Every structure is written in C-alpha cells, then in structure tokens.
GROMACS .gro file of C-alpha atoms in nm:
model
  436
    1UNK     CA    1   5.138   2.419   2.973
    2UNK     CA    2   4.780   2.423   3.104
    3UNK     CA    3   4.737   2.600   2.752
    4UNK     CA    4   4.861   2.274   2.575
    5UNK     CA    5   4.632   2.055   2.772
    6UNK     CA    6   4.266   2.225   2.689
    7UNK     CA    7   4.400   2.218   2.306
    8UNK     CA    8   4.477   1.869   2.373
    9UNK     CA    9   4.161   1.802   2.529
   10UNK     CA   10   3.959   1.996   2.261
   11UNK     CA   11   4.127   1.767   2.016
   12UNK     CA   12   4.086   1.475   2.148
   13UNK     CA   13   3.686   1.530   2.216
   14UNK     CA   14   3.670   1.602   1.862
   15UNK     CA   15   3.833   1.314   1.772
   16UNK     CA   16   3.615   1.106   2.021
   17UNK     CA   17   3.300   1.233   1.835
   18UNK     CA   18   3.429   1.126   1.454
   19UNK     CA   19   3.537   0.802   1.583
   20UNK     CA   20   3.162   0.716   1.748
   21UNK     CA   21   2.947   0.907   1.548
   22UNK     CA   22   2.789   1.061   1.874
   23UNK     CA   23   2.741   1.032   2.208
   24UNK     CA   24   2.340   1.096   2.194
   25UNK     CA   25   2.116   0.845   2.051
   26UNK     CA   26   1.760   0.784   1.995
   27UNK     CA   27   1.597   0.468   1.884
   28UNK     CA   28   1.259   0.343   1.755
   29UNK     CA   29   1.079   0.639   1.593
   30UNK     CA   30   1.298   0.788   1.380
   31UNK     CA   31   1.166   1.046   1.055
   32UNK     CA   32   1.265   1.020   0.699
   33UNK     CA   33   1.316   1.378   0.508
   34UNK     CA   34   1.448   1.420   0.198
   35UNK     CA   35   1.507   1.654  -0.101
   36UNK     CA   36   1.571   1.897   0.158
   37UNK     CA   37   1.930   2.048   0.182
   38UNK     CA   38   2.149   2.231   0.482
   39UNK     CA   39   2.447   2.459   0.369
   40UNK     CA   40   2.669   2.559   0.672
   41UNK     CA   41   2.957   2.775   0.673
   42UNK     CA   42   3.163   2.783   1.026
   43UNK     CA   43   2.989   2.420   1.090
   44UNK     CA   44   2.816   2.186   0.956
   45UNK     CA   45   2.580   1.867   1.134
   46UNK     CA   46   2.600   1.557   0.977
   47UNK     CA   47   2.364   1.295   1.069
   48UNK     CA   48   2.426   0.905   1.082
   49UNK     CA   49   2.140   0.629   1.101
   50UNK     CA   50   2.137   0.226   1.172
   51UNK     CA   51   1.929   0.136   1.417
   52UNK     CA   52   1.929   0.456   1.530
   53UNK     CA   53   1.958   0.812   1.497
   54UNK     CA   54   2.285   0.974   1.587
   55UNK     CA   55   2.452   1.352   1.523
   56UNK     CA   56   2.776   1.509   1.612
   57UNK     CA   57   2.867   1.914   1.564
   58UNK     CA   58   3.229   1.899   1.379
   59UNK     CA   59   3.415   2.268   1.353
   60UNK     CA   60   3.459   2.328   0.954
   61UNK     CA   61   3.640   2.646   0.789
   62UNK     CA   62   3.463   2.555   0.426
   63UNK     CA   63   3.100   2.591   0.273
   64UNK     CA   64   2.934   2.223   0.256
   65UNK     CA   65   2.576   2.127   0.116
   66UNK     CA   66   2.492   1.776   0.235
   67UNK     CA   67   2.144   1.634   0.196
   68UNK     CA   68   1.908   1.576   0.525
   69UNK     CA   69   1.845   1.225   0.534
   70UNK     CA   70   1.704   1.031   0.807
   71UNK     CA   71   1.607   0.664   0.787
   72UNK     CA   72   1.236   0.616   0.865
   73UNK     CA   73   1.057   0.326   1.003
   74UNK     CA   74   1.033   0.020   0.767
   75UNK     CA   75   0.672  -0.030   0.636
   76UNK     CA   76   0.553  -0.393   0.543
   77UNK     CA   77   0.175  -0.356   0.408
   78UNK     CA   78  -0.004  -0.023   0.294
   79UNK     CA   79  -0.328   0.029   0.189
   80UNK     CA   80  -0.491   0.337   0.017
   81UNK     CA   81  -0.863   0.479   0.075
   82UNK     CA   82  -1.084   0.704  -0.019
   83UNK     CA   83  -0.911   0.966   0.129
   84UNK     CA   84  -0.737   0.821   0.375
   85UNK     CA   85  -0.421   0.569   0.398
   86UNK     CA   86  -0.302   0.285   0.627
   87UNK     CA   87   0.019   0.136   0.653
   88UNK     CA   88   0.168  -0.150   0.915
   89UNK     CA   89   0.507  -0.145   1.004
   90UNK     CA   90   0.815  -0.378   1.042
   91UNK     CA   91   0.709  -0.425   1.438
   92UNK     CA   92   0.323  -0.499   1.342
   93UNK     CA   93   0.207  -0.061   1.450
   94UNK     CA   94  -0.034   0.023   1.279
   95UNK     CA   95  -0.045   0.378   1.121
   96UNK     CA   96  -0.293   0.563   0.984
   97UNK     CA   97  -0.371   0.948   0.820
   98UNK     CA   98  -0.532   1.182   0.644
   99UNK     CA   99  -0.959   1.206   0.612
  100UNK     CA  100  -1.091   1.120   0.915
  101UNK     CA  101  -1.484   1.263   0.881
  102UNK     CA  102  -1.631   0.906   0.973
  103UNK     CA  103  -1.326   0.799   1.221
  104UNK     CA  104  -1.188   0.621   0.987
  105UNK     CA  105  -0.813   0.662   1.104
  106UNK     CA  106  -0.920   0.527   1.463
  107UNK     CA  107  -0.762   0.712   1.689
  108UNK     CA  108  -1.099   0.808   1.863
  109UNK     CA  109  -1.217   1.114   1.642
  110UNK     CA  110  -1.373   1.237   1.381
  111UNK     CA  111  -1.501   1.479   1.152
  112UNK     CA  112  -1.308   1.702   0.904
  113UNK     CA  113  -1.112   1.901   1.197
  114UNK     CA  114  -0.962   1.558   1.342
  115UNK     CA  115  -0.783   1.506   0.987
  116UNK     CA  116  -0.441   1.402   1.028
  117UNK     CA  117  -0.150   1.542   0.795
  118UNK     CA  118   0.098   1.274   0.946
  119UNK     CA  119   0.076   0.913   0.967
  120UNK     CA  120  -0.013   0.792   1.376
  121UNK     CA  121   0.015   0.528   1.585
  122UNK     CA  122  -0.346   0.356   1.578
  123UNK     CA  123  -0.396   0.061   1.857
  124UNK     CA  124  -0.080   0.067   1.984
  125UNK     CA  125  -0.098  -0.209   2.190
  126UNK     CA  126  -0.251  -0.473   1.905
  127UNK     CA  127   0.041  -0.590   1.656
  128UNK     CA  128  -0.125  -0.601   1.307
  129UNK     CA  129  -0.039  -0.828   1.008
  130UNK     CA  130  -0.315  -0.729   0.748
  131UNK     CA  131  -0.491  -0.420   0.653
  132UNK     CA  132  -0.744  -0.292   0.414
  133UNK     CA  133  -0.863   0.072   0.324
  134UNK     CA  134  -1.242   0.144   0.227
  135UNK     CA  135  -1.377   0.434   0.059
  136UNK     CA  136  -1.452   0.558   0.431
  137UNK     CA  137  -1.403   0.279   0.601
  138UNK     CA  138  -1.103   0.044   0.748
  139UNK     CA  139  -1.055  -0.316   0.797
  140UNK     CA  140  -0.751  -0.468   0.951
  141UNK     CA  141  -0.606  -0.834   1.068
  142UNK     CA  142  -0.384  -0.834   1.405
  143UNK     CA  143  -0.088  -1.085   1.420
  144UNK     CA  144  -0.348  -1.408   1.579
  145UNK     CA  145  -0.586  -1.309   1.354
  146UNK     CA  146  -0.814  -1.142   1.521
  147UNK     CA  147  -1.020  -0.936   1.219
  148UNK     CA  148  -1.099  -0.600   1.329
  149UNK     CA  149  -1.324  -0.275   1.173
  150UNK     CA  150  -1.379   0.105   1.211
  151UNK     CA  151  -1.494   0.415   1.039
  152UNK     CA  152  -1.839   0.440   0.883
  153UNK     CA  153  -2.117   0.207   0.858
  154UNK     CA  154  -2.390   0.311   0.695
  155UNK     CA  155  -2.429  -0.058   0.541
  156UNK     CA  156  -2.294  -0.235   0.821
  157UNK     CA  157  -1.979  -0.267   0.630
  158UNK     CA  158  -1.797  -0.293   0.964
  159UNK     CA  159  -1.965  -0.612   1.044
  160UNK     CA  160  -2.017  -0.575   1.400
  161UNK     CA  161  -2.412  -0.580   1.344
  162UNK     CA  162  -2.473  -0.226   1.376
  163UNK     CA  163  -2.527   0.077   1.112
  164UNK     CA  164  -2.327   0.287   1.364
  165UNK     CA  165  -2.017   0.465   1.304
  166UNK     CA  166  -1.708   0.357   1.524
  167UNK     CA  167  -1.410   0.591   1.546
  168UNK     CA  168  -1.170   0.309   1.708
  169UNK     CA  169  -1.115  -0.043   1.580
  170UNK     CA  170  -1.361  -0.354   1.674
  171UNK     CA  171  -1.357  -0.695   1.680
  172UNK     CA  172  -1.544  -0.858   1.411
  173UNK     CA  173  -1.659  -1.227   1.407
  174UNK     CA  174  -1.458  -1.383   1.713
  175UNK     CA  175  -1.373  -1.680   1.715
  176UNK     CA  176  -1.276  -1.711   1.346
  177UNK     CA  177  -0.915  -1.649   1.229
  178UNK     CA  178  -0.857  -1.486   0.899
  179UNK     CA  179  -0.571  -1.435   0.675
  180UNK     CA  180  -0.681  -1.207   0.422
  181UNK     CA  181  -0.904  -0.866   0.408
  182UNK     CA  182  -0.998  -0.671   0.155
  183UNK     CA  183  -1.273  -0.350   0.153
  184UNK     CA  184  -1.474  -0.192  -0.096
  185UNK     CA  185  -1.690   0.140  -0.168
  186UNK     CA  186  -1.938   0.007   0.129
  187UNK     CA  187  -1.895  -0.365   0.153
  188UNK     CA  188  -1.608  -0.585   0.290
  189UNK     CA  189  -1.479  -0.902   0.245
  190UNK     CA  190  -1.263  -1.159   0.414
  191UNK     CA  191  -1.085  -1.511   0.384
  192UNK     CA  192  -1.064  -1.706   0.725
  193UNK     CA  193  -0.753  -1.962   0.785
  194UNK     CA  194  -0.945  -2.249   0.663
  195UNK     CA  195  -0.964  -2.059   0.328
  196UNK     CA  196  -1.373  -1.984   0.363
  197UNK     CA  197  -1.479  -1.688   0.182
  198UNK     CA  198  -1.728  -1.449   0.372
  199UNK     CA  199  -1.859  -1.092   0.273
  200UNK     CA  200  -2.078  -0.809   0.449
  201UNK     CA  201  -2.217  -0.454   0.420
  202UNK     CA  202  -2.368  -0.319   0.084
  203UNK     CA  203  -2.552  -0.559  -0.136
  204UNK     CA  204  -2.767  -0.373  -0.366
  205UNK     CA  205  -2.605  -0.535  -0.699
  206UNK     CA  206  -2.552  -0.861  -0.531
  207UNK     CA  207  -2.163  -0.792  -0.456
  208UNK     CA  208  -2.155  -0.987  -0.167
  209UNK     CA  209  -2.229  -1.330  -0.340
  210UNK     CA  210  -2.483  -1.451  -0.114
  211UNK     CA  211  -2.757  -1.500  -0.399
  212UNK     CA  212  -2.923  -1.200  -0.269
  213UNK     CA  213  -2.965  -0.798  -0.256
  214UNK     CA  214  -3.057  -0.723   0.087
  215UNK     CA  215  -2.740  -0.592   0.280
  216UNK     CA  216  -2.588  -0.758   0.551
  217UNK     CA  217  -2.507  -0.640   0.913
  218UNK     CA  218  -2.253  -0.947   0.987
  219UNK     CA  219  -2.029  -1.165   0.778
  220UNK     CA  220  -2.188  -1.454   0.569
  221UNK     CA  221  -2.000  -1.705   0.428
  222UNK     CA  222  -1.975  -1.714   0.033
  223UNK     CA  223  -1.946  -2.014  -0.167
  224UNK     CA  224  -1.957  -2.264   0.068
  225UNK     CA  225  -1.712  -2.523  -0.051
  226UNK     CA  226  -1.472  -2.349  -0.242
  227UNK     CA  227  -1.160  -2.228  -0.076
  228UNK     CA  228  -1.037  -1.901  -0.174
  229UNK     CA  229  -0.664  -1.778  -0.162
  230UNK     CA  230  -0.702  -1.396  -0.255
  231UNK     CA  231  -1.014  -1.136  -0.290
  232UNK     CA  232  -1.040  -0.788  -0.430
  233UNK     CA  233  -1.351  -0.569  -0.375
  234UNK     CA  234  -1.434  -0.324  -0.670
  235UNK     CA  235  -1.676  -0.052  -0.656
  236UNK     CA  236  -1.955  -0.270  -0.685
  237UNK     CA  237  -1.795  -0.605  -0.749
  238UNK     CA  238  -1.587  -0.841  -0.653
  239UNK     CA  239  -1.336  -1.053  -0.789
  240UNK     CA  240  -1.179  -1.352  -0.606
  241UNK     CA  241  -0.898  -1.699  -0.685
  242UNK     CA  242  -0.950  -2.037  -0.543
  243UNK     CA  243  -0.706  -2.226  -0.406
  244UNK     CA  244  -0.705  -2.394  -0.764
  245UNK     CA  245  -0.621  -2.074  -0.913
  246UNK     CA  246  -1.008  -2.071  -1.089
  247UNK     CA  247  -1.093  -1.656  -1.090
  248UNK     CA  248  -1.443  -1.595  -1.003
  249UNK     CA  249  -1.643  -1.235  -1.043
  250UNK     CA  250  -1.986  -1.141  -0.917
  251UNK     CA  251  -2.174  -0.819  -0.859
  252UNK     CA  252  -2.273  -0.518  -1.094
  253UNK     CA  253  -2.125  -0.545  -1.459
  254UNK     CA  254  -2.289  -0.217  -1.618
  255UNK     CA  255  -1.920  -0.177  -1.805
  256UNK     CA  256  -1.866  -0.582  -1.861
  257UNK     CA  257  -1.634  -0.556  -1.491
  258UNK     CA  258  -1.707  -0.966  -1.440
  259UNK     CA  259  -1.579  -1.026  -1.763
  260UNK     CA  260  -1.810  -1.280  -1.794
  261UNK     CA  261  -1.865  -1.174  -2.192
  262UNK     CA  262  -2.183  -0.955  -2.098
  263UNK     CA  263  -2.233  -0.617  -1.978
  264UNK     CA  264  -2.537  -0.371  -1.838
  265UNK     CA  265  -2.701  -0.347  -1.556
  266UNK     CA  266  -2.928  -0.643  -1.594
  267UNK     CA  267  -2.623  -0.884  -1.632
  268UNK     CA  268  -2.503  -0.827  -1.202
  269UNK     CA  269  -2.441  -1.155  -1.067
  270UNK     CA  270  -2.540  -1.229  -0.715
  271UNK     CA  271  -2.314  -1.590  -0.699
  272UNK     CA  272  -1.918  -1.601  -0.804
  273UNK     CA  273  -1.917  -1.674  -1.175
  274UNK     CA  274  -1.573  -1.857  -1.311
  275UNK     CA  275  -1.426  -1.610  -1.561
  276UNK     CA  276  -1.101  -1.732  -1.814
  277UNK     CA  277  -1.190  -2.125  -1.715
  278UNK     CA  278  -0.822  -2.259  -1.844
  279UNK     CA  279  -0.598  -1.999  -1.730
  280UNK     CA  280  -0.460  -2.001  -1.371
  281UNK     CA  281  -0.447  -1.659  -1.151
  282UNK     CA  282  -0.205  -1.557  -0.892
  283UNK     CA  283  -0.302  -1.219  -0.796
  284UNK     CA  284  -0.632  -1.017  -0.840
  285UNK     CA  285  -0.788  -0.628  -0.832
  286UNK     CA  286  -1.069  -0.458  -0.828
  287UNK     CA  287  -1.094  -0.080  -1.009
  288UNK     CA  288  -1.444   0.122  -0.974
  289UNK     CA  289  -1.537  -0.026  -1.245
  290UNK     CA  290  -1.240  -0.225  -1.447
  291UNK     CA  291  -1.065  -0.511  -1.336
  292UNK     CA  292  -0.704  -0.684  -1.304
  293UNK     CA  293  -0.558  -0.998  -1.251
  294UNK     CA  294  -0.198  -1.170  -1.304
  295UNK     CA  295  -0.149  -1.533  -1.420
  296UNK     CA  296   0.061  -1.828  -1.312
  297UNK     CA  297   0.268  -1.737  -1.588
  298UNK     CA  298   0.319  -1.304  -1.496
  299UNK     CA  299   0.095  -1.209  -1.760
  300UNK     CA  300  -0.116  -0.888  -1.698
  301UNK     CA  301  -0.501  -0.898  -1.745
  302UNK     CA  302  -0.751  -0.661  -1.800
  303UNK     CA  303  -1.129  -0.594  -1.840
  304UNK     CA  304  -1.429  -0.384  -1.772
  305UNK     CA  305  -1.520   0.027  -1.773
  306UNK     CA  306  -1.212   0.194  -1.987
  307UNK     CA  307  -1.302   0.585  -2.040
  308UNK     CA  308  -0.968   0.672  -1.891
  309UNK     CA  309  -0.735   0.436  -2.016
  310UNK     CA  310  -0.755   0.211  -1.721
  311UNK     CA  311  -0.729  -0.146  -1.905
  312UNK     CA  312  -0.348  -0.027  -2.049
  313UNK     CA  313  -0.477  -0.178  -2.382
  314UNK     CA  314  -0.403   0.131  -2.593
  315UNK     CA  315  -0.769   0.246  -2.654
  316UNK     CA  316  -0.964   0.467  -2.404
  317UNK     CA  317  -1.339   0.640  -2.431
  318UNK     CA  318  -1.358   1.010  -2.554
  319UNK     CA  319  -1.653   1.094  -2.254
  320UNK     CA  320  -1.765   0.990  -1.941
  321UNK     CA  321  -2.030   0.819  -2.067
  322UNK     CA  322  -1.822   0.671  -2.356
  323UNK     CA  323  -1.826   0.316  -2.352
  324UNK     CA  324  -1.663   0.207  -2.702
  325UNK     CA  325  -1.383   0.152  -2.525
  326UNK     CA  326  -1.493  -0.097  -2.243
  327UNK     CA  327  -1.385  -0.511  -2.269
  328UNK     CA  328  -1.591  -0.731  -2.112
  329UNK     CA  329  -1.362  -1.020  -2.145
  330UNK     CA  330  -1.003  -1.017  -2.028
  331UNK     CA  331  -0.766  -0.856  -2.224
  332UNK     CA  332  -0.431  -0.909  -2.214
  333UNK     CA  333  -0.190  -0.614  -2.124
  334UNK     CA  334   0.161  -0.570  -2.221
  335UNK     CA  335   0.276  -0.881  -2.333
  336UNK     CA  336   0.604  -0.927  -2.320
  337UNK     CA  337   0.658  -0.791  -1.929
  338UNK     CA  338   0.562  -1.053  -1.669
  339UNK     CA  339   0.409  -0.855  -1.313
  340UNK     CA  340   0.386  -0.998  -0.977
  341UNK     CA  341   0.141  -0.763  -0.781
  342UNK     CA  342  -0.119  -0.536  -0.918
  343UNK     CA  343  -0.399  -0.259  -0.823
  344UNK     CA  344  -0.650  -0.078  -0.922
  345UNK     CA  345  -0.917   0.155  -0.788
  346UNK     CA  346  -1.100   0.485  -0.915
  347UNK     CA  347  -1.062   0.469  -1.280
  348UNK     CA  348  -0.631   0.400  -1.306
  349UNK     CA  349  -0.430   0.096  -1.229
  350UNK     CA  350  -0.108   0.038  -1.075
  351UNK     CA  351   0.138  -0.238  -1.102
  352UNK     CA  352   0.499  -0.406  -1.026
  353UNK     CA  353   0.703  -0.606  -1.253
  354UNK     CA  354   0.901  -0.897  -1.185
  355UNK     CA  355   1.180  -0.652  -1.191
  356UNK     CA  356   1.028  -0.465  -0.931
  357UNK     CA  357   0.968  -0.189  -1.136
  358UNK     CA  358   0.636   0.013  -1.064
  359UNK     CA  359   0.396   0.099  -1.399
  360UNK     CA  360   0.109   0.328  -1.394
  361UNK     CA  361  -0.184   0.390  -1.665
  362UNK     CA  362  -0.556   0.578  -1.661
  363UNK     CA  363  -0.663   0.855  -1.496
  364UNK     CA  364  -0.443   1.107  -1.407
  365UNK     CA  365  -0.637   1.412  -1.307
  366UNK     CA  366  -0.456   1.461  -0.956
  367UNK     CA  367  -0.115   1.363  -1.065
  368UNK     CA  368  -0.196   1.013  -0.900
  369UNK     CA  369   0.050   0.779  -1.174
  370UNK     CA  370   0.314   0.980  -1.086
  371UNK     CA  371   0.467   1.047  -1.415
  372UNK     CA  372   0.538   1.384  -1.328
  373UNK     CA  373   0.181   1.501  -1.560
  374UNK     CA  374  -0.175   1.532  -1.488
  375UNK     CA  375  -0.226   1.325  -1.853
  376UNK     CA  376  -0.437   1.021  -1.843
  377UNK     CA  377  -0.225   0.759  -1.994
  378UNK     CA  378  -0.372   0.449  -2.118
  379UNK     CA  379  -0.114   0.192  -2.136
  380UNK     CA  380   0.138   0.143  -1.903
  381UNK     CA  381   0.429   0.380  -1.796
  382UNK     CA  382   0.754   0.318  -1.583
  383UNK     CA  383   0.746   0.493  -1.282
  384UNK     CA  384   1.031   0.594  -1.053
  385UNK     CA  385   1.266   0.418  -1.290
  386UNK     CA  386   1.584   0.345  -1.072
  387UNK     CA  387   1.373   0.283  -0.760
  388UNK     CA  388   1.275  -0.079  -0.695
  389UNK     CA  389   0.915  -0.176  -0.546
  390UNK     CA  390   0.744  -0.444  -0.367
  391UNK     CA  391   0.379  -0.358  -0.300
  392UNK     CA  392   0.171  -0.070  -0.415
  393UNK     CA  393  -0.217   0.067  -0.348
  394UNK     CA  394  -0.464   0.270  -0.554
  395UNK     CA  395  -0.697   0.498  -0.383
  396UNK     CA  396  -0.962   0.664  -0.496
  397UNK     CA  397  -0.703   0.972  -0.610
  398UNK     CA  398  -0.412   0.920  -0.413
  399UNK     CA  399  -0.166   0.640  -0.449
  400UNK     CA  400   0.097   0.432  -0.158
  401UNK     CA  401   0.385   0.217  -0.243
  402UNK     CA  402   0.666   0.037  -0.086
  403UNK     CA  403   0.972   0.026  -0.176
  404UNK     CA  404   1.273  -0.260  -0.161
  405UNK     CA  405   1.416  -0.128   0.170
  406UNK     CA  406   1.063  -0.077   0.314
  407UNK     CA  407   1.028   0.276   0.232
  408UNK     CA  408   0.695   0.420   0.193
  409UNK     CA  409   0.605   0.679  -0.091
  410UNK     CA  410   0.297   0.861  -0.214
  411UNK     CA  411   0.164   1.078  -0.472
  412UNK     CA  412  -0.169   1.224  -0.621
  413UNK     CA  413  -0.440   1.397  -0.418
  414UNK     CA  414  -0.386   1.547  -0.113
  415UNK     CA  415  -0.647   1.747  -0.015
  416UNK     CA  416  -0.741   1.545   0.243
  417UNK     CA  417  -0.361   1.492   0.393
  418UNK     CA  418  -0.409   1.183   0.234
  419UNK     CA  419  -0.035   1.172   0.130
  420UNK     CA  420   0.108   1.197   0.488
  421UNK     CA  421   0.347   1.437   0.384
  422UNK     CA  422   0.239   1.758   0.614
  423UNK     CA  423   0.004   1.923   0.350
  424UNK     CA  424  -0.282   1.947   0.152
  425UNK     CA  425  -0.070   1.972  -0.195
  426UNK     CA  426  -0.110   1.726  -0.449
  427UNK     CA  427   0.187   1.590  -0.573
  428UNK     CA  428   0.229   1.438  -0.912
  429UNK     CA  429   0.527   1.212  -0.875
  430UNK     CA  430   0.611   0.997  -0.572
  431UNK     CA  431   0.714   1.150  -0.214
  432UNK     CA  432   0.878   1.018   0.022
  433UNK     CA  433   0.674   0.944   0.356
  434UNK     CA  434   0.752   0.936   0.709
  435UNK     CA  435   0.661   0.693   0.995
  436UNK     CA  436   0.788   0.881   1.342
   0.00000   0.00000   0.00000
C-alpha cells in the first residue's frame, strides 16, 4: 500500500510539472540562443518563455532533438559604430559592446583589454530613448531628454568643451531638450524639441554648417530659422530634412556626396545647401562618402562616392580610386519597391521595405550584407527573406537590425566583438543577439 502511494505521488508531481510548466522562474534578463540543438535520451529539458523563463525535467524512454530557444530582451533602437554597437531596450537600458579602446561602451574602461564580447548594461539607472554610434565615439538621448556623450574626443565631438576622453556618459548642453541624435567619423549632431539644428566636433570641410572650418568644443546652432525633423552625419558630411520635407547637404563633396551637381574637394559647403528642390524627403543617411534618402512617396535615393556598388544603381568603380562610377545628383534606386527606413555607412547601404523586408548592396568584404558571400553587390539584395524588420544600422564593417518582435541580429566584422555574439568571428549572414 505505502508502495501505491509514492507511485501515486511520483505521478502526480509529474503531472503537476506539465500542467504549470515549472515551479522555478526567473524574470527580467532572460538570453536568446539559437541554432543550437540538445538530443537527450533517458530525459529531455524543455524550456518555456513569456514573461519569463521557466523549465521542468520530464522522464522520457525515446531519443528527442528539440531546439534551445530562449526569448531575449526586446530591443527598440540600435545603432552601429566603428567597432562598437549600442542598442536600447523595451524598458529604456541601455546596452552597449564590443571596441572599447577610447571608452566608448561607458561602462568606466577602456583600452583594447576592456572590449566586451556581450552586450552590458550601460547607466543603469538613466532610461534612454535615443542613441547614436560614432566611429569611436557615442551619443545618446535619455527618456526627458537629457542629451548625453562618451568615448573619444579628440575634436570635442562629445561636446562637453573638452578634447578629453570620457569612458562614462556626460551631460551635454543642459537645459536644452532634444529629440534626435545622430554621430559621425568625429563630429556630432543634434535636433532639440523646438526642432533647432545644432552640430559640434570636427570641422575641417565645413561639416558642421556653421559657415566655418575651425572645430567646435560645444554645440552651435545651425541654420537658425529652419526647423529640422531628421539628420544623418556622413564621413565628412551631413545631410539633414526640414520640417517641410526640403533635404539639405553641406560639408566635403570630393565624390559629388551633397548632390548638389558638383564634386571635388573645392566644391565642400560650409552652410546646408537644398538638394532635389521639388521632391519631399521622409528619411535620410549618410555613407563615408555616398548618400541616401527616401521620399514622401517610398522611393529610394541615391548619390555620391560608388567604387563598391554603394548607390544600388547597377554600375560600380573597378579601383579605389575609380570614380566613373560616382553620381553627384540623386539617383533613383529600385523603382518599383517603396522603403521606409534606410542606412548607410563605410562604403554599403542597408535598407527596409514597406514590407519590412531588409535589402543590402556595396561592399561586402567582411560578410557585412549578409547574403551569405563576401561579394560586393551593387544593387540591392533581399536579405533574411522570411524574417520581417523594422530598423537597421550600418557600421563601419559590421551591421545591427531589429526585427518585428524586437529581436536584435548582426552580421559582418567581428574582430572587435562588435557582433555581441561571444567572439571575434565574422559572420556573413545575420545572427541572432542576446540582451541578458
């Protein structure tokens, strides 16, 4: 009889368990891992996520391969560096990895040693709304908007007045509130809530619009009268959209990057020239040297420096110093598919249609379009067909995106852990990433 109860018991515990999933659960940080798979024999562990992570041991007498998934954090906003990468989550943590030689990442460190392989928490107790990835430097907007800067500063890129390096995040400009931030090679820009443009750090080709080449150690306002709704930084230039929808471009245009109809390096503009008077713009990007913008309409635009393939156009230089190729007017780019967010940077472009499907073209040398090649491309290519996206960043090599359920992926180089994925491997199609 006392036989017939443990059985009983045994069963009924076991029964328990399937019915509840668990009876041990964490919340909050939770890790995403997949393409990874567990083959048990006598039992096998099968893991359940919602809001939380849960796990229960069930006795098996058969061989069963299930795939490890865990649901990771939900990312909102991403942005790609040099060779680093930034991402804010659904509850406003930041997160940041990869190169940290300048303290970039800030989380108080720096040099090569203090890289991080994994994404971490940065300024845990600030909730973030905004961020924006230099070449070695980061910008970021907190939820009152509050703009903050770290990492190097060299050309007072940071804005805090100083050419010295910060390794944790710093208030910049209080007392103004901005909505939008966006960071270049070694400048920075930003739009404040009244829609006033400002810009600061590098000015040697006149990329901060002030009418001048002298760099700045603060930010200056730009265009004083003209309220801006979005701003890219290029390598050296910048590209920006009233609140009309006018484009404007200033800076270097050695490649025709304004695409103002000129190019060389005696045509930089040191004031925001209109560009495509007559056609309204939605959403704007800077490449090293190309450029990209969307119309009211969807339509894809692009112009500027094209050795790789990086306008989409079809055509492409045969040499670095090939220019043949080069528009310096805007070109429009497969006609026919209407986009809703674009990016470029280095010398390759991403993109997302209105279907939310993701489209790479240019440079491929680190696998960073994720086509599954290291073949420059130069028009655009479906990426990830089957997954749907909603934002996406190009970094100098490496390249972020977010998908529909607010998963984050990357792909291209990693030699700087740039990836987040726990090495230094480049990967040539996109990865799932964890937040933890």
């Amino acid at each position: 009889m006392k036989k017939m109860k443990v059985i009983f018991l045994l069963l009924f515990c076991m029964f328990y368990m399937i019915i509840t999933g668990c009876d041990d659960t964490t919340g909050g940080e939770i890790t995403t891992t997949t393409g990874n798979e567990t083959t048990t024999t006598s039992t096998t562990t099968t893991t359940m996520t919602s809001s939380s992570t849960t796990s229960s041991t069930i006795p098996s007498t058969s061989t069963t391969t299930i795939p490890t998934v865990i649901e990771g954090k939900k990312v909102v906003t991403v942005a790609a560096g040099g060779s680093h990468s930034l991402a804010i989550d659904w509850q406003g943590q930041l997160w940041a990895w990869g190169n940290n030689y300048s303290g970039q990442l800030g989380d108080g460190t720096s040099w090569n040693e203090n890289n991080k392989y994994t994404p971490q928490k940065i300024q845990e107790e600030t909730l973030f709304k905004a961020v924006a990835a230099g070449v070695d430097h980061s910008l970021a907007i907190d939820e009152t908007g509050q703009l903050w800067a770290w990492g190097y500063n060299g050309s007072g890129q940071l804005g805090d007045g100083t050419t010295i390096n910060k390794t944790t995040p710093q208030k910049i400009q209080e007392g103004t509130l901005f909505k939008e931030v966006a960071a270049s090679s070694s400048h920075s820009l930003a739009i404040d809530s009244t829609g006033q443009l400002w810009a600061w750090g590098y000015n040697e080709s006149g990329q901060l619009g002030d009418g001048t080449t002298t760099n700045k150690y603060t930010p200056q306002k730009i265009q004083e009268g003209t309220l801006f709704k979005a701003v890219a930084g290029g390598g050296f230039h910048n590209l920006a959209i009233d609140s009309t929808g006018q484009l404007w471009a200033w800076g270097r245009n050695e490649n025709g990057q304004l695409g103002d109809g000129t190019s060389g390096w005696g045509n930089s503009k040191t004031t925001p020239q209109k560009i495509q008077e007559g056609t309204l713009f939605k959403a704007v990007s800077g490449g090293n040297s190309h450029s990209l913008a969307i119309d009211d309409a969807g339509q894809l635009w692009a112009w500027g420096y094209n050795e790789s393939g990086q306008l989409g156009d079809g055509t492409s230089g045969s040499s670095l110093n090939d220019y043949s190729a080069n528009k310096n007017i805007p070109q429009k780019i497969q006609e026919g598919t209407l986009f809703k967010t674009v990016s470029g940077r280095d010398f390759y472009s991403l993109a997302i249609d209105d279907a939310s499907q993701l489209w790479a073209w240019g440079s491929n040398e680190y696998g960073q379009l994720g086509d599954g090649t290291e073949t420059n491309k130069n028009t655009p290519q479906k990426i990830q067909d089957g997954t749907l996206f909603k934002e996406v960043s190009a970094g100098l090599g490496h390249s972020l995106a977010i998908d529909s359920t607010g998963q984050l992926w990357a792909w291209g180089s990693n030699d700087e852990c740039q990836l987040g994925d726990g090495t230094r491997t480049d990967k040539n199609a996109p990865v799932k990433i964890s937040l933890f």
